[in-house]
Structure formats: structure tokens, C-alpha cells
Short mmCIF file of C-alpha atoms in Angstrom, two decimals:
data_model
loop_
_atom_site.label_atom_id
_atom_site.label_comp_id
_atom_site.label_asym_id
_atom_site.label_seq_id
_atom_site.Cartn_x
_atom_site.Cartn_y
_atom_site.Cartn_z
CA MET A 1 0.52 -4.25 24.28
CA GLN A 2 0.21 -1.29 26.64
CA LEU A 3 -1.09 2.07 25.46
CA ALA A 4 -0.26 5.35 27.14
CA TYR A 5 -1.69 8.80 26.67
CA SER A 6 -0.03 12.18 26.67
CA ASN A 7 -1.38 15.63 25.83
CA ASP A 8 -4.76 14.10 24.96
CA ARG A 9 -3.21 12.08 22.11
CA LEU A 10 -3.00 8.34 21.76
CA ALA A 11 0.55 7.07 22.19
CA SER A 12 1.70 3.53 21.70
CA ARG A 13 4.54 1.09 21.40
CA MET A 14 2.53 0.74 19.01
CA ALA A 15 2.26 -3.78 -4.29
CA VAL A 16 0.92 -2.44 -7.18
CA ASP A 17 -0.62 -4.64 -9.91
CA SER A 18 -1.23 -3.46 -13.44
CA SER A 19 -4.69 -3.30 -14.91
CA ALA A 20 -5.59 -4.79 -18.24
CA SER A 21 -4.76 -1.49 -19.92
CA GLY A 22 -1.29 -1.46 -18.37
CA GLU A 23 -2.15 1.47 -16.10
CA PRO A 24 -1.19 1.00 -12.44
CA GLU A 25 -4.02 0.64 -10.00
CA VAL A 26 -4.90 3.43 -7.61
CA GLU A 27 -2.87 3.45 -4.40
CA SER A 28 -5.66 2.72 -1.97
CA SER A 29 -4.11 4.43 1.05
CA VAL A 30 -3.79 7.74 -0.82
CA ILE A 31 -7.35 7.49 -2.12
CA GLU A 32 -8.67 6.65 1.37
CA TRP A 33 -6.77 9.58 2.81
CA LEU A 34 -8.15 11.99 0.20
CA LEU A 35 -11.67 10.62 0.60
CA HIS A 36 -11.43 11.45 4.28
CA ASP A 37 -10.93 15.07 3.29
CA ASP A 38 -7.43 15.97 4.36
CA GLN A 39 -7.82 19.68 5.17
CA VAL A 40 -4.72 20.92 3.33
CA MET A 41 -5.52 19.01 0.15
CA ARG A 42 -9.17 20.04 0.34
CA GLU A 43 -8.14 23.69 0.28
CA CYS A 44 -5.74 23.02 -2.59
CA PHE A 45 -8.54 21.31 -4.55
CA ILE A 46 -10.96 24.19 -3.96
CA HIS A 47 -8.44 26.80 -5.15
CA ALA A 48 -7.64 24.77 -8.25
CA ALA A 49 -11.31 24.29 -9.15
CA GLU A 50 -12.08 27.99 -8.62
CA ILE A 51 -9.14 29.08 -10.79
CA LEU A 52 -10.09 26.63 -13.52
CA LYS A 53 -13.70 27.87 -13.58
CA SER A 54 -12.56 31.47 -13.81
CA VAL A 55 -10.16 30.74 -16.68
CA THR A 56 -12.30 28.36 -18.75
CA GLY A 57 -15.75 29.82 -18.07
CA ALA A 58 -17.10 26.26 -17.73
CA ALA A 59 -20.34 25.79 -15.83
CA ILE A 60 -18.79 23.19 -13.50
CA THR A 61 -15.24 22.44 -12.39
CA ALA A 62 -14.11 19.83 -9.89
CA ILE A 63 -11.51 17.39 -8.69
CA THR A 64 -12.52 13.77 -9.22
CA LEU A 65 -11.01 10.88 -7.25
CA LEU A 66 -11.10 7.38 -8.71
CA ASP A 67 -11.06 4.13 -6.79
CA GLU A 68 -11.61 0.77 -8.48
CA GLU A 69 -15.40 1.12 -8.55
CA TYR A 70 -16.42 4.76 -8.24
CA GLN A 71 -15.73 8.32 -9.26
CA HIS A 72 -15.90 10.63 -6.25
CA TYR A 73 -16.21 14.41 -6.61
CA ARG A 74 -14.28 16.84 -4.46
CA ALA A 75 -14.26 20.65 -4.51
CA GLU A 76 -17.09 21.01 -7.03
CA VAL A 77 -17.63 24.56 -8.22
CA GLY A 78 -20.89 25.29 -10.05
CA MET A 79 -23.05 22.47 -8.66
CA SER A 80 -22.91 19.49 -6.32
CA MET A 81 -22.13 16.34 -8.32
CA PRO A 82 -23.41 12.81 -7.57
CA LEU A 83 -21.37 9.67 -6.94
CA VAL A 84 -21.19 7.61 -10.14
CA THR A 85 -19.61 4.31 -11.08
CA ARG A 86 -16.15 4.58 -12.59
CA ALA A 87 -17.18 2.51 -15.61
CA ARG A 88 -19.82 5.12 -16.55
CA SER A 89 -17.70 8.19 -15.84
CA LEU A 90 -15.97 10.55 -18.22
CA ALA A 91 -12.96 10.70 -15.90
CA ASP A 92 -12.22 7.02 -16.55
CA TYR A 93 -11.58 7.95 -20.19
CA ALA A 94 -9.61 11.04 -19.26
CA VAL A 95 -7.05 9.25 -17.06
CA ARG A 96 -6.13 6.87 -19.87
CA ASP A 97 -4.59 9.81 -21.71
CA ALA A 98 -1.17 11.14 -20.69
CA GLU A 99 -2.10 14.61 -21.91
CA LEU A 100 -5.10 16.89 -21.53
CA PHE A 101 -8.28 15.05 -22.52
CA VAL A 102 -10.90 17.20 -24.29
CA ILE A 103 -14.38 16.38 -25.59
CA GLU A 104 -15.71 19.38 -27.51
CA ASP A 105 -19.17 17.82 -27.94
CA ALA A 106 -20.04 14.50 -26.29
CA HIS A 107 -23.05 14.12 -28.58
CA ASP A 108 -20.68 13.60 -31.51
CA ASP A 109 -18.97 10.54 -30.01
CA SER A 110 -20.79 7.25 -29.40
CA ARG A 111 -18.30 6.28 -26.64
CA PHE A 112 -19.93 8.69 -24.22
CA ARG A 113 -23.62 7.94 -24.75
CA GLU A 114 -23.83 5.80 -21.59
CA CYS A 115 -21.82 8.15 -19.38
CA MET A 116 -23.98 9.38 -16.52
CA LEU A 117 -23.01 13.03 -16.90
CA VAL A 118 -24.05 12.95 -20.57
CA LYS A 119 -27.27 10.97 -20.17
CA ARG A 120 -28.55 12.81 -17.10
CA TYR A 121 -28.40 16.22 -15.53
CA PRO A 122 -26.28 18.33 -16.06
CA PHE A 123 -26.28 16.79 -19.61
CA VAL A 124 -22.62 17.50 -20.24
CA ARG A 125 -21.47 18.10 -23.80
CA PHE A 126 -18.12 19.85 -23.30
CA TYR A 127 -15.65 18.11 -21.02
CA ALA A 128 -11.93 18.61 -20.38
CA ALA A 129 -9.79 16.83 -17.80
CA ILE A 130 -6.20 16.06 -16.93
CA ALA A 131 -5.07 13.09 -14.85
CA LEU A 132 -3.65 13.59 -11.35
CA ARG A 133 -1.01 11.22 -10.00
CA ALA A 134 0.38 10.30 -6.60
CA PRO A 135 4.15 10.73 -6.09
CA ASN A 136 4.77 7.11 -7.14
CA GLY A 137 3.03 7.70 -10.48
CA GLU A 138 -0.26 6.03 -9.67
CA ILE A 139 -3.43 7.77 -10.85
CA VAL A 140 -5.65 9.17 -8.10
CA GLY A 141 -8.13 11.14 -10.21
CA ALA A 142 -8.47 14.15 -12.48
CA LEU A 143 -8.94 17.91 -12.60
CA CYS A 144 -11.94 18.57 -14.84
CA ALA A 145 -14.16 21.25 -16.38
CA MET A 146 -17.55 20.58 -17.98
CA ASP A 147 -20.47 22.41 -19.53
CA PRO A 148 -23.91 21.52 -20.98
CA SER A 149 -22.97 23.35 -24.20
CA PRO A 150 -20.26 22.39 -26.70
CA GLY A 151 -16.98 24.21 -26.21
CA LYS A 152 -13.28 24.56 -27.03
CA LEU A 153 -10.09 25.51 -25.21
CA ASP A 154 -7.51 27.97 -26.45
CA ALA A 155 -3.77 27.52 -25.86
CA GLY A 156 -3.77 29.63 -22.70
CA GLN A 157 -6.66 27.70 -21.15
CA ARG A 158 -4.97 24.41 -21.96
CA GLY A 159 -1.82 25.63 -20.26
CA VAL A 160 -3.73 26.38 -17.05
CA PHE A 161 -4.69 22.70 -16.74
CA TYR A 162 -1.00 21.75 -16.76
CA HIS A 163 -0.03 24.45 -14.26
CA LEU A 164 -2.82 23.49 -11.87
CA ARG A 165 -1.91 19.82 -12.15
CA ALA A 166 1.68 20.64 -11.21
CA MET A 167 0.45 22.61 -8.18
CA ILE A 168 -1.85 19.81 -7.00
CA GLU A 169 0.70 17.05 -7.50
CA ASN A 170 3.36 19.05 -5.67
CA ASP A 171 1.03 19.47 -2.70
CA LEU A 172 0.23 15.75 -2.85
CA LYS A 173 3.93 14.96 -2.77
CA MET A 174 4.50 17.09 0.31
CA ARG A 175 1.41 15.82 2.14
CA THR A 176 1.91 12.12 1.43
CA ALA A 177 5.48 12.42 2.68
CA THR A 178 4.06 13.30 6.09
CA ALA A 179 0.94 11.11 6.03
CA ILE A 180 1.96 7.69 4.70
CA ASP A 181 4.04 4.98 6.35
CA PRO A 182 6.71 4.12 3.75
CA LEU A 183 6.82 0.41 4.55
CA THR A 184 3.13 -0.50 4.59
CA GLN A 185 1.69 2.43 2.58
CA LEU A 186 -0.98 2.84 5.27
CA TYR A 187 -1.36 6.05 7.27
CA ASN A 188 1.57 6.63 9.57
CA ARG A 189 1.07 6.90 13.31
CA ARG A 190 0.99 10.68 13.56
CA PHE A 191 -1.44 11.18 10.71
CA LEU A 192 -3.66 8.32 11.86
CA LEU A 193 -3.93 9.73 15.37
CA GLU A 194 -4.66 13.22 14.07
CA THR A 195 -7.37 11.80 11.81
CA ILE A 196 -8.87 9.74 14.64
CA ALA A 197 -9.05 12.80 16.90
CA ARG A 198 -10.62 14.94 14.17
CA ARG A 199 -13.17 12.39 12.99
CA TRP A 200 -14.16 11.64 16.59
CA LYS A 201 -14.68 15.33 17.24
CA GLU A 202 -16.79 15.68 14.08
CA ALA A 203 -19.05 12.70 14.91
CA GLN A 204 -22.67 13.59 15.58
CA GLU A 205 -24.51 12.76 18.78
CA GLY A 206 -25.84 9.22 18.63
CA GLU A 207 -23.26 7.94 16.16
CA VAL A 208 -21.34 4.81 17.18
CA MET A 209 -17.57 4.77 16.70
CA GLY A 210 -15.53 1.58 16.58
CA SER A 211 -11.99 1.60 18.00
CA VAL A 212 -9.77 -1.29 16.88
CA VAL A 213 -6.20 -2.37 17.62
CA VAL A 214 -4.48 -5.18 15.71
CA ASP A 215 -1.22 -6.92 16.58
CA VAL A 216 0.74 -9.47 14.51
CA ASP A 217 1.16 -12.57 16.67
CA TRP A 218 4.67 -13.61 17.69
CA PHE A 219 6.21 -11.07 15.31
CA LYS A 220 9.49 -10.70 17.22
CA GLN A 221 9.97 -14.44 16.89
CA TYR A 222 9.17 -14.15 13.17
CA ASN A 223 11.94 -11.56 12.72
CA ASP A 224 14.35 -13.65 14.77
CA THR A 225 13.61 -16.72 12.64
CA TYR A 226 13.41 -15.26 9.12
CA GLY A 227 15.24 -11.92 9.36
CA HIS A 228 14.10 -8.32 9.07
CA PRO A 229 13.68 -8.22 5.24
CA ALA A 230 11.21 -11.09 5.53
CA GLY A 231 9.57 -9.27 8.45
CA ASP A 232 9.09 -6.19 6.27
CA HIS A 233 7.53 -8.32 3.54
CA CYS A 234 5.23 -9.89 6.14
CA LEU A 235 4.06 -6.49 7.42
CA ARG A 236 3.34 -5.29 3.89
CA ALA A 237 1.23 -8.37 3.24
CA VAL A 238 -0.70 -7.96 6.51
CA ALA A 239 -1.22 -4.26 5.76
CA SER A 240 -2.70 -5.11 2.36
CA VAL A 241 -5.35 -7.26 4.08
CA MET A 242 -6.20 -4.44 6.46
CA GLN A 243 -6.45 -1.95 3.61
CA ALA A 244 -8.81 -4.31 1.78
CA ALA A 245 -10.95 -4.50 4.92
CA ALA A 246 -11.18 -0.71 5.08
CA ASP A 247 -14.63 0.04 3.69
CA GLY A 248 -14.24 3.16 1.58
CA GLU A 249 -14.96 6.22 3.68
CA ARG A 250 -16.17 4.23 6.72
CA ILE A 251 -12.89 2.86 8.07
CA VAL A 252 -9.61 4.68 8.75
CA VAL A 253 -6.61 2.36 9.07
CA GLY A 254 -2.95 3.01 9.82
CA ARG A 255 0.24 1.61 11.27
CA MET A 256 0.80 2.58 14.87
CA GLY A 257 4.38 1.33 14.89
CA GLY A 258 6.21 -1.98 14.67
CA GLU A 259 3.70 -4.79 14.14
CA GLU A 260 0.76 -2.83 15.60
CA PHE A 261 -2.08 -1.22 13.67
CA GLY A 262 -5.11 0.89 14.52
CA LEU A 263 -8.52 1.34 12.89
CA LEU A 264 -11.32 3.81 13.49
CA VAL A 265 -14.70 2.60 12.23
CA LEU A 266 -17.27 5.33 11.59
CA ARG A 267 -20.98 4.67 12.09
CA ALA A 268 -20.15 1.22 13.46
CA GLU A 269 -22.59 -1.56 14.28
CA SER A 270 -21.65 -4.40 16.60
CA ALA A 271 -22.50 -7.35 14.33
CA ASP A 272 -21.09 -5.73 11.20
CA LEU A 273 -17.88 -4.75 12.96
CA ALA A 274 -17.37 -8.25 14.34
CA ASP A 275 -17.88 -9.71 10.86
CA THR A 276 -15.46 -7.24 9.30
CA LEU A 277 -12.76 -7.90 11.87
CA ASN A 278 -13.16 -11.66 11.68
CA ALA A 279 -12.80 -11.39 7.89
CA LEU A 280 -9.64 -9.34 8.45
CA ARG A 281 -8.25 -11.92 10.89
CA GLN A 282 -9.10 -14.76 8.51
CA GLY A 283 -7.63 -12.87 5.57
CA VAL A 284 -4.26 -12.68 7.31
CA GLU A 285 -4.38 -16.37 8.21
CA ASP A 286 -5.28 -17.19 4.59
CA LEU A 287 -2.07 -15.52 3.41
CA ALA A 288 -0.47 -18.75 4.71
CA ILE A 289 2.84 -17.04 5.47
CA GLU A 290 4.99 -19.68 7.14
CA HIS A 291 5.86 -18.97 10.77
CA ARG A 292 7.80 -21.84 12.33
CA ALA A 293 8.13 -19.95 15.63
CA SER A 294 4.34 -19.74 16.03
CA PRO A 295 2.36 -22.67 17.45
CA LEU A 296 -0.16 -21.95 14.68
CA GLY A 297 2.43 -22.47 11.93
CA VAL A 298 1.45 -19.37 9.95
CA VAL A 299 1.35 -15.62 10.52
CA THR A 300 -1.83 -14.52 12.31
CA VAL A 301 -3.16 -11.42 14.06
CA SER A 302 -4.96 -10.75 17.31
CA VAL A 303 -7.65 -8.07 17.37
CA GLY A 304 -9.35 -6.04 20.08
CA ALA A 305 -12.28 -3.69 19.48
CA SER A 306 -14.74 -1.51 21.34
CA LEU A 307 -17.83 0.49 20.43
CA THR A 308 -18.54 3.99 21.76
CA ARG A 309 -21.80 5.89 21.30
CA ILE A 310 -21.20 9.61 20.99
CA THR A 311 -23.02 11.73 23.56
CA GLU A 312 -22.68 15.44 24.15
CA SER A 313 -22.89 15.47 27.93
CA PRO A 314 -20.24 14.45 28.56
CA ARG A 315 -18.67 13.67 25.17
CA PRO A 316 -16.52 10.49 25.42
CA ALA A 317 -12.85 10.80 24.49
CA HIS A 318 -11.34 8.84 21.62
CA ARG A 319 -8.53 7.68 23.90
CA ASP A 320 -11.05 5.88 26.12
CA GLY A 321 -12.37 3.91 23.16
CA PHE A 322 -8.88 2.78 22.22
CA ALA A 323 -8.01 1.95 25.82
CA SER A 324 -11.01 -0.41 25.86
CA ALA A 325 -9.95 -1.89 22.53
CA ASP A 326 -6.45 -2.43 23.88
CA SER A 327 -7.86 -4.33 26.88
CA ALA A 328 -9.87 -6.48 24.47
CA LEU A 329 -6.69 -7.15 22.47
CA TYR A 330 -4.99 -8.35 25.65
CA ARG A 331 -7.84 -10.83 26.17
CA SER A 332 -7.42 -12.09 22.58
CA LYS A 333 -3.76 -12.76 23.29
CA HIS A 334 -4.50 -14.37 26.65
CA ARG A 335 -7.04 -16.72 25.04
CA GLY A 336 -4.51 -18.06 22.51
CA ARG A 337 -4.20 -15.34 19.81
CA ASN A 338 -5.56 -15.35 16.26
CA LEU A 339 -8.84 -14.12 17.77
CA VAL A 340 -11.16 -11.10 17.67
CA THR A 341 -12.41 -9.87 21.05
CA MET A 342 -15.05 -7.16 21.44
CA ALA A 343 -14.89 -5.09 24.65
#
């Protein structure tokens, strides 16, 4: 694979299960995108939280994002909120309800005694939240208001929750249409490259950034042998392994085009990155997708990676990191494929 650069931007040739409750799982690519603070959605969240605080008079308002393990706060108004486990969050209860979820006094309900917000500061008693969904219907989090004193909502205040949800979900619909690759549900090429450039620029001096390129081995031959519908299914399966390897807010992953993918690893360490990428490579091999046109017999990937320490004089360019990763990918292919090579 050969990478080219133009206008300081990287250029390249380059399924949802149900939970026990019947609620679809969070779409990980949307959650990852939102956790990386998309600027447009961040501004939308802030406006919504400010409006909600003004209307309800609650001490704290916020957007919460829910992955499988944690509740993450975004756009808090009133105080900065800590990361808490999803199992001990109030939002986990709220998103089970199709309508507005209201707790007038948490002290009156034994279900909430172990919730972190109730047990510890700010000692929430009143809580109201409404679930937020991605365009495909999957829950991504909630819009919430909370207060250390008991409280109620009148009809007008309840209506504001619904109006703000409609505003947020409409913005999500427009933004995901431009950010997500429809086949793999990873970031698309344009959004990935914009995110890489921004996160690289925001990195502090001394931080180490990992640049990674991944290529599905003998993919043209796979399409020729099994047909394009099977090729699409293969790419979706490979993408799911890469998404699983993405470590919360530390790894950005997207489809560069065709069978080629890119990752940016924030605050990278050499040994950890090698372990992560070898687990990714092995995860694809473990899918055991038959590939008669490959000498390995199953679908595999080749990986190239490089590490760049950020300095301010002169500051290295993100394109240089990916050029080194691309050279390492070439060496993986030259050595027989299904390998990880560090530059």
C-alpha cells in the first residue's frame, strides 16, 4: 500500500446484539466518536445542558454517555462530575424507560441506595433524565438534571426534556451521516483524518503517539473467490475486531477505504502497543473466516505501526508518523503477511 499526501492531509488508496433486557447495545463507534469530543456535538451538548438548567432550576445538568462499563459525563453545568460504573449509575435506570424518567426523592426508593451519586457527593435526591439514541435506535446516553434536594417537574419542564432530546438526536443524525462509514460502522476516512490531525495538534510535548495502518491480506482474491457480498461481510467482521481493540478514549480507529484501516493511539507505549496490535491480528485470525485464495487458509491482516514523541521544536507532523507506519506495513507483507511490524 502506498500513501500520498496533499494539502497536509493524509491520503490513501486506502452487528448489534441484544442485552438481557432486550435493549440494543450501544453502537461503539458512535460512543467512541462522542467520547473523543466531536466539536459540533460538544457545543450542542453544552447548549442543551445550559437550557435545561435554566428551565428546571436543578443544581446540575449534563449529558451522560453510556458504554458497556461506564457512565461518562459531557457538558456538565453546575459541577464537574466523576466517571462512575454504569451498574452504579442513575442513567442506567433512566435509559430503560422509553419516556422521561423522574426520581422525586432517591431516599424513598431502595433501588438507588447504592448509586454513586446518591451515596456520595453531590448526594443527589432529585433526578430526571431522558434517553438519547443514535439514528439506528441504539442508546448512547441521556440528558439529565439532578439536585441534592427533592424536587418535581411541571408539564412545561417535562416538555423541555423532549424538545431538547429531539434537538440533540437531530444533530446526531446529521453528524453521524458525515462521520461514520456505513459498511463497517467505524469512522469514515474523512472524519478519521480530521480527528487524527486535531488530536495530534492537541497532544502535549512529551506525549507519544502511535500511528497504525492495517490491511486485510489478499482481499482482492477473497472478493474474486467469494463475491462482493461476502467481502462486505468479511470487512464488517474485521472492523468489529478493530473496534474491540480500540481502548475507550485512547485509540481512534477508522476505515481508510477498501480493505485498509487506520488507528491513532494516544499516549502510546511500545510494549503495550505491540501487545494490542498482536491481539488485534490474532483476533482477526481467530474469526476463522475461510479464504481459499490465501496460503494461510483464513482471512488475516497485516499491520504496520510507528511511535512518535511530540516535541515543540520542531513539532513532528502526523503524516510522517503514518508514512513510517506504512513502511512497516510493507515489511509485514514482504515477510509473509499476518504479522505486526513496528517501525
